[in-house]
Amino acid sequence: MPLNQTTTKFFEKLKKQFAASPSKPLDEMTMSEYRKTGTELFASLAIEPSDTPFEIITIPGPDNNEISARVYRENSAELKPGLIFYPGGGFVAELGTHYSPCSWIAKNAGCVVIIPSCRLAPENKYPAGFNDAYAVYQYVLDHHENLGVDKKYVAAGGDSSGGNFAAKVAIKARDENKPLAHQFLISLAVDLSRFITNIPKFSKLKELEKEDLLLQPELATWAYSKYLPNGANPKDPEISPYFHDDLSNLAPATILVGEYDGLRADADGYHEKLIAHGSKSKLHVFSGQTHSFLIARKELNEGEDPVEFIIDDIKSPRDNSRQ
């Protein structure tokens, strides 16, 4: 279907704003300016969070650092399913707006949601952010009872760059024979070479992806360059899990992506590879929607809501989870 009307109108408004008050080119922006601009934009697009109680905890990091995490959970003596959700932001920013959908997931799925603030580039380039992500996963396993989490259902999820972290957590958990019940991958960034090398297989989706003003190739290329150290190979499977040579026996995946998402090919491609390697994967393409469709529901609220899909999978876990 065409780009939906709500998004079309929003993009028209965005174009007028850019024309009336052009922003600095990315290469001329300081990181503080970029983060401020992004946070202000997405704060205006996010719905209000639910009334689910939350607390902020501190988790020991892998490099003697501390990782702050927000934990949404209802007061209950019963252990609940747990979802570690890694927010997006191109590895360089944390927009804060993932708290809203995660609070509704916690409320309506009856689960505990842990949202960590992993270290950001360029201050902390790869692999610092992912090392934090995995340390949080390990912490949840080790402290699941204190967190109110049922160890038999710990899931990893993430949006955009956070989807990269979640996918890699699933791979490393398998390699270390640790339990992971599910992976929720939203608009995931699993091929950090794609905007550089222009892999022909993905070219069929370019006409759709170019409609997405919230994630253009120039932005992704800029963000990835800030994340990767000099000389890093973006096709390294430790960086881009799409290139991993063994994607078998992973936790079942739910992959959600907008039809016109700037990372549509990442989602389609990774789903195909998971299936080819024998892992369970369910891909759902949200008609007429674009990148950031998880967090921009106040403005881009036409069509299906990805939060509902996540809630359904948490409430009805599959019986082939990795325990």
Coordinates of C-alpha atoms in Angstrom, one line a residue:
M1 CA 0.0 0.0 0.0
P2 CA 1.2 3.6 -0.4
L3 CA 2.9 5.5 2.5
N4 CA 0.0 6.1 4.9
Q5 CA -1.7 9.5 5.0
T6 CA -0.7 10.4 8.5
T7 CA 3.0 9.8 7.7
T8 CA 2.7 11.6 4.3
K9 CA 1.2 14.7 6.0
F10 CA 3.9 14.6 8.7
F11 CA 6.7 14.3 6.1
E12 CA 5.2 17.3 4.2
K13 CA 5.2 19.3 7.4
L14 CA 8.8 18.2 8.1
K15 CA 9.9 19.3 4.6
K16 CA 8.4 22.7 5.1
Q17 CA 10.2 23.0 8.5
F18 CA 13.5 22.1 7.0
A19 CA 13.0 24.5 4.1
A20 CA 12.1 27.4 6.5
S21 CA 14.8 26.6 8.9
P22 CA 17.5 24.4 7.5
S23 CA 19.5 22.4 10.0
K24 CA 23.2 22.1 10.0
P25 CA 24.8 19.4 7.8
L26 CA 25.5 16.4 9.9
D27 CA 29.3 16.7 9.5
E28 CA 29.0 20.2 11.0
M29 CA 26.9 19.3 14.0
T30 CA 28.4 18.5 17.4
M31 CA 27.2 15.4 19.0
S32 CA 25.4 17.4 21.6
E33 CA 23.6 19.3 19.0
Y34 CA 22.5 16.2 17.2
R35 CA 21.3 14.5 20.4
K36 CA 19.4 17.6 21.4
T37 CA 17.7 17.9 18.0
G38 CA 16.8 14.2 17.9
T39 CA 15.5 14.2 21.5
E40 CA 13.3 17.2 20.9
L41 CA 11.9 15.8 17.7
F42 CA 11.0 12.4 19.0
A43 CA 9.7 13.7 22.3
S44 CA 7.0 15.6 20.4
L45 CA 6.1 12.3 18.6
A46 CA 5.8 9.9 21.5
I47 CA 2.7 9.0 23.4
E48 CA 2.4 9.3 27.1
P49 CA 3.8 6.4 29.1
S50 CA 1.5 4.1 31.1
D51 CA 1.2 4.4 34.8
T52 CA 3.3 1.3 35.4
P53 CA 5.7 1.8 38.3
F54 CA 9.4 2.0 37.5
E55 CA 12.7 2.3 39.3
I56 CA 16.2 3.2 38.1
I57 CA 18.9 0.7 39.0
T58 CA 22.7 0.6 38.4
I59 CA 24.3 -2.4 36.9
P60 CA 28.0 -3.1 37.0
G61 CA 29.5 -2.7 33.5
P62 CA 32.2 -4.8 31.9
D63 CA 34.9 -2.1 32.1
N64 CA 34.4 -1.0 35.6
N65 CA 31.7 1.3 34.3
E66 CA 28.2 1.6 35.6
I67 CA 25.1 1.1 33.5
S68 CA 21.9 2.8 34.4
A69 CA 18.7 0.9 33.6
R70 CA 15.0 1.7 34.0
V71 CA 12.9 -1.2 35.2
Y72 CA 9.1 -1.2 34.7
R73 CA 7.2 -3.7 36.8
E74 CA 4.0 -4.0 38.8
N75 CA 4.3 -4.9 42.4
S76 CA 3.9 -8.6 42.6
A77 CA 5.3 -11.6 44.5
E78 CA 5.0 -13.7 41.4
L79 CA 7.9 -13.9 39.0
K80 CA 7.0 -12.5 35.6
P81 CA 8.4 -12.8 32.0
G82 CA 11.3 -10.4 31.5
L83 CA 12.1 -8.3 28.4
I84 CA 15.5 -6.5 28.2
F85 CA 14.9 -3.8 25.6
Y86 CA 17.8 -2.0 24.0
P87 CA 16.7 1.5 22.7
G88 CA 17.6 2.8 19.3
G89 CA 19.5 5.9 18.3
G90 CA 22.0 4.9 15.7
F91 CA 24.5 3.8 18.4
V92 CA 25.1 7.5 19.1
A93 CA 22.0 8.8 20.9
E94 CA 19.4 7.7 23.4
L95 CA 16.2 9.5 22.7
G96 CA 14.3 8.6 25.8
T97 CA 11.1 7.9 23.9
H98 CA 11.4 4.2 24.1
Y99 CA 10.2 4.4 27.7
S100 CA 6.7 5.0 26.5
P101 CA 6.1 1.9 24.5
C102 CA 8.1 -0.2 26.9
S103 CA 5.9 1.0 29.8
W104 CA 2.8 -0.1 27.9
I105 CA 4.4 -3.5 27.1
A106 CA 5.1 -4.0 30.9
K107 CA 1.5 -3.0 31.7
N108 CA -0.4 -5.0 29.2
A109 CA 1.8 -8.0 28.8
G110 CA 2.2 -8.4 32.6
C111 CA 6.0 -8.5 32.3
V112 CA 9.1 -6.8 33.6
V113 CA 10.8 -4.6 31.1
I114 CA 14.4 -3.5 31.7
I115 CA 15.7 -0.6 29.5
P116 CA 19.5 -0.1 29.8
S117 CA 21.5 3.0 28.8
C118 CA 24.4 1.4 27.1
R119 CA 27.5 3.5 26.3
L120 CA 27.2 5.6 23.2
A121 CA 29.6 6.4 20.4
P122 CA 31.7 8.3 19.4
E123 CA 32.8 8.7 23.1
N124 CA 32.7 4.9 23.4
K125 CA 33.0 3.2 20.0
Y126 CA 32.3 -0.5 19.2
P127 CA 32.4 -2.8 21.1
A128 CA 31.7 -0.8 24.3
G129 CA 27.9 -0.5 23.8
F130 CA 27.4 -4.1 23.0
N131 CA 29.6 -5.2 25.9
D132 CA 27.3 -3.2 28.1
A133 CA 24.2 -4.8 26.5
Y134 CA 25.5 -8.3 27.2
A135 CA 26.5 -7.4 30.7
V136 CA 22.9 -6.4 31.4
Y137 CA 21.6 -9.7 30.0
Q138 CA 24.0 -11.6 32.3
Y139 CA 22.9 -9.4 35.2
V140 CA 19.2 -10.2 34.6
L141 CA 20.0 -13.9 34.6
D142 CA 22.0 -13.6 37.8
H143 CA 19.5 -11.4 39.7
H144 CA 16.3 -12.5 38.1
E145 CA 14.5 -13.1 41.4
N146 CA 15.4 -9.7 42.8
L147 CA 14.1 -8.2 39.6
G148 CA 10.9 -10.2 39.7
V149 CA 11.8 -12.0 36.5
D150 CA 11.1 -15.7 35.7
K151 CA 14.4 -17.0 34.4
K152 CA 12.6 -19.4 32.1
Y153 CA 11.3 -16.4 30.1
V154 CA 14.0 -13.8 29.6
A155 CA 13.7 -12.1 26.2
A156 CA 16.0 -9.6 24.4
G157 CA 14.5 -6.9 22.2
G158 CA 15.6 -3.7 20.6
D159 CA 14.8 -1.0 18.0
S160 CA 17.1 -0.1 15.2
S161 CA 20.7 -0.1 16.6
G162 CA 19.1 -1.7 19.7
G163 CA 17.9 -4.5 17.4
N164 CA 21.6 -5.0 16.5
F165 CA 22.4 -5.5 20.2
A166 CA 19.5 -7.8 20.8
A167 CA 20.4 -10.0 17.8
K168 CA 24.0 -10.3 18.9
V169 CA 22.9 -11.0 22.5
A170 CA 20.9 -13.9 21.1
I171 CA 23.9 -15.3 19.2
K172 CA 26.3 -15.0 22.2
A173 CA 23.7 -16.5 24.5
R174 CA 23.5 -19.5 22.2
D175 CA 27.2 -19.8 22.0
E176 CA 27.5 -19.7 25.8
N177 CA 24.6 -22.1 26.2
K178 CA 22.6 -19.6 28.3
P179 CA 18.8 -19.3 28.3
L180 CA 17.0 -16.9 26.0
A181 CA 13.3 -17.3 25.3
H182 CA 12.7 -14.9 22.5
Q183 CA 14.2 -12.0 20.5
F184 CA 12.1 -9.0 19.4
L185 CA 13.9 -7.2 16.5
I186 CA 12.3 -3.9 15.4
S187 CA 13.6 -2.1 12.4
L188 CA 16.9 -3.8 13.1
A189 CA 20.3 -2.6 11.9
V190 CA 22.1 -5.9 11.2
D191 CA 24.2 -4.9 8.1
L192 CA 26.3 -1.8 8.8
S193 CA 28.0 -2.2 5.4
R194 CA 24.8 -1.9 3.3
F195 CA 24.9 1.9 2.7
I196 CA 28.6 1.6 1.8
T197 CA 28.8 -1.5 -0.3
N198 CA 25.3 -1.4 -1.9
I199 CA 24.7 -5.2 -1.9
P200 CA 22.7 -5.9 -5.0
K201 CA 20.3 -8.3 -3.2
F202 CA 18.9 -5.4 -1.2
S203 CA 18.4 -3.0 -4.1
K204 CA 14.9 -4.3 -4.8
L205 CA 13.7 -2.5 -1.6
K206 CA 15.5 0.8 -2.3
E207 CA 12.4 2.4 -3.9
L208 CA 10.5 1.8 -0.6
E209 CA 13.3 2.8 1.7
K210 CA 14.0 6.1 0.0
E211 CA 10.5 7.4 1.1
D212 CA 11.6 7.3 4.7
L213 CA 12.6 10.8 5.8
L214 CA 13.2 9.6 9.3
L215 CA 16.1 7.4 8.2
Q216 CA 17.9 8.3 5.1
P217 CA 21.2 6.5 4.0
E218 CA 23.2 9.7 4.8
L219 CA 22.1 9.6 8.4
A220 CA 22.8 5.9 8.8
T221 CA 26.2 6.1 7.1
W222 CA 27.1 9.1 9.4
A223 CA 26.0 7.3 12.6
Y224 CA 27.7 4.0 11.7
S225 CA 30.9 5.9 11.0
K226 CA 30.8 7.4 14.5
Y227 CA 30.2 3.9 16.0
L228 CA 32.9 2.0 14.3
P229 CA 36.6 2.4 15.1
N230 CA 39.0 3.3 12.3
G231 CA 39.8 0.3 10.2
A232 CA 36.8 -1.8 11.4
N233 CA 35.2 -4.0 8.8
P234 CA 31.4 -3.3 8.8
K235 CA 31.0 -6.9 7.4
D236 CA 32.6 -8.4 10.5
P237 CA 29.9 -10.7 11.9
E238 CA 30.6 -9.4 15.4
I239 CA 29.5 -6.0 14.1
S240 CA 26.9 -7.0 11.5
P241 CA 25.2 -10.2 12.5
Y242 CA 23.7 -10.6 9.0
F243 CA 27.1 -11.9 8.0
H244 CA 27.4 -14.5 10.8
D245 CA 28.1 -17.9 9.3
D246 CA 25.9 -19.8 11.9
L247 CA 22.5 -18.4 12.8
S248 CA 21.1 -21.8 13.8
N249 CA 19.5 -22.8 17.1
L250 CA 18.8 -19.2 18.1
A251 CA 15.9 -18.0 20.3
P252 CA 12.7 -17.6 18.2
A253 CA 12.6 -14.1 16.6
T254 CA 9.8 -11.7 16.0
I255 CA 10.9 -9.2 13.4
L256 CA 8.8 -6.1 13.0
V257 CA 9.5 -3.4 10.3
G258 CA 7.7 -0.7 8.5
E259 CA 6.9 -1.2 4.8
Y260 CA 8.8 2.0 3.9
D261 CA 11.4 1.6 6.7
G262 CA 14.9 2.9 5.9
L263 CA 16.1 -0.4 7.3
R264 CA 13.5 -2.6 5.6
A265 CA 16.2 -4.7 3.8
D266 CA 18.0 -5.4 7.0
A267 CA 14.8 -6.9 8.4
D268 CA 13.8 -8.9 5.3
G269 CA 17.4 -10.1 4.8
Y270 CA 17.9 -11.2 8.4
H271 CA 14.6 -13.0 8.5
E272 CA 15.5 -14.9 5.4
K273 CA 18.9 -15.9 6.8
L274 CA 17.4 -17.1 10.1
I275 CA 14.9 -19.3 8.3
A276 CA 17.7 -20.6 6.0
H277 CA 19.8 -21.6 9.0
G278 CA 16.9 -23.4 10.7
S279 CA 16.0 -20.8 13.4
K280 CA 12.4 -19.7 14.0
S281 CA 11.6 -16.3 12.7
K282 CA 8.3 -14.4 12.2
L283 CA 8.5 -11.3 10.0
H284 CA 5.6 -8.8 10.1
V285 CA 5.7 -5.8 7.7
F286 CA 3.6 -2.8 8.9
S287 CA 1.8 -1.5 5.8
G288 CA 2.4 2.2 5.0
Q289 CA 4.7 2.8 7.9
T290 CA 8.3 3.9 8.3
H291 CA 11.3 3.8 10.7
S292 CA 10.6 4.9 14.3
F293 CA 7.0 3.6 14.0
L294 CA 7.4 2.1 17.5
I295 CA 8.2 5.3 19.3
A296 CA 6.4 8.0 17.2
R297 CA 2.8 6.7 17.9
K298 CA 1.5 10.1 18.9
E299 CA 2.0 11.5 15.4
L300 CA 2.5 8.4 13.2
N301 CA -0.4 6.5 14.7
E302 CA -2.2 5.2 11.6
G303 CA -2.2 1.5 11.0
E304 CA -1.1 -1.4 13.2
D305 CA 0.7 -0.8 16.5
P306 CA 3.9 -2.9 17.0
V307 CA 3.4 -2.8 20.7
E308 CA 0.4 -5.1 20.4
F309 CA 2.5 -7.7 18.5
I310 CA 5.1 -7.7 21.2
I311 CA 2.5 -8.0 23.9
D312 CA 0.8 -11.0 22.1
D313 CA 4.1 -12.9 21.8
I314 CA 5.0 -12.3 25.5
K315 CA 1.6 -13.4 26.6
S316 CA 1.7 -16.5 24.4
P317 CA 5.4 -17.6 24.3
R318 CA 6.3 -20.4 21.9
D319 CA 7.2 -23.8 23.2
N320 CA 10.5 -23.9 21.2
S321 CA 12.3 -21.3 23.3
R322 CA 15.9 -21.9 24.2
Q323 CA 16.0 -22.9 27.9

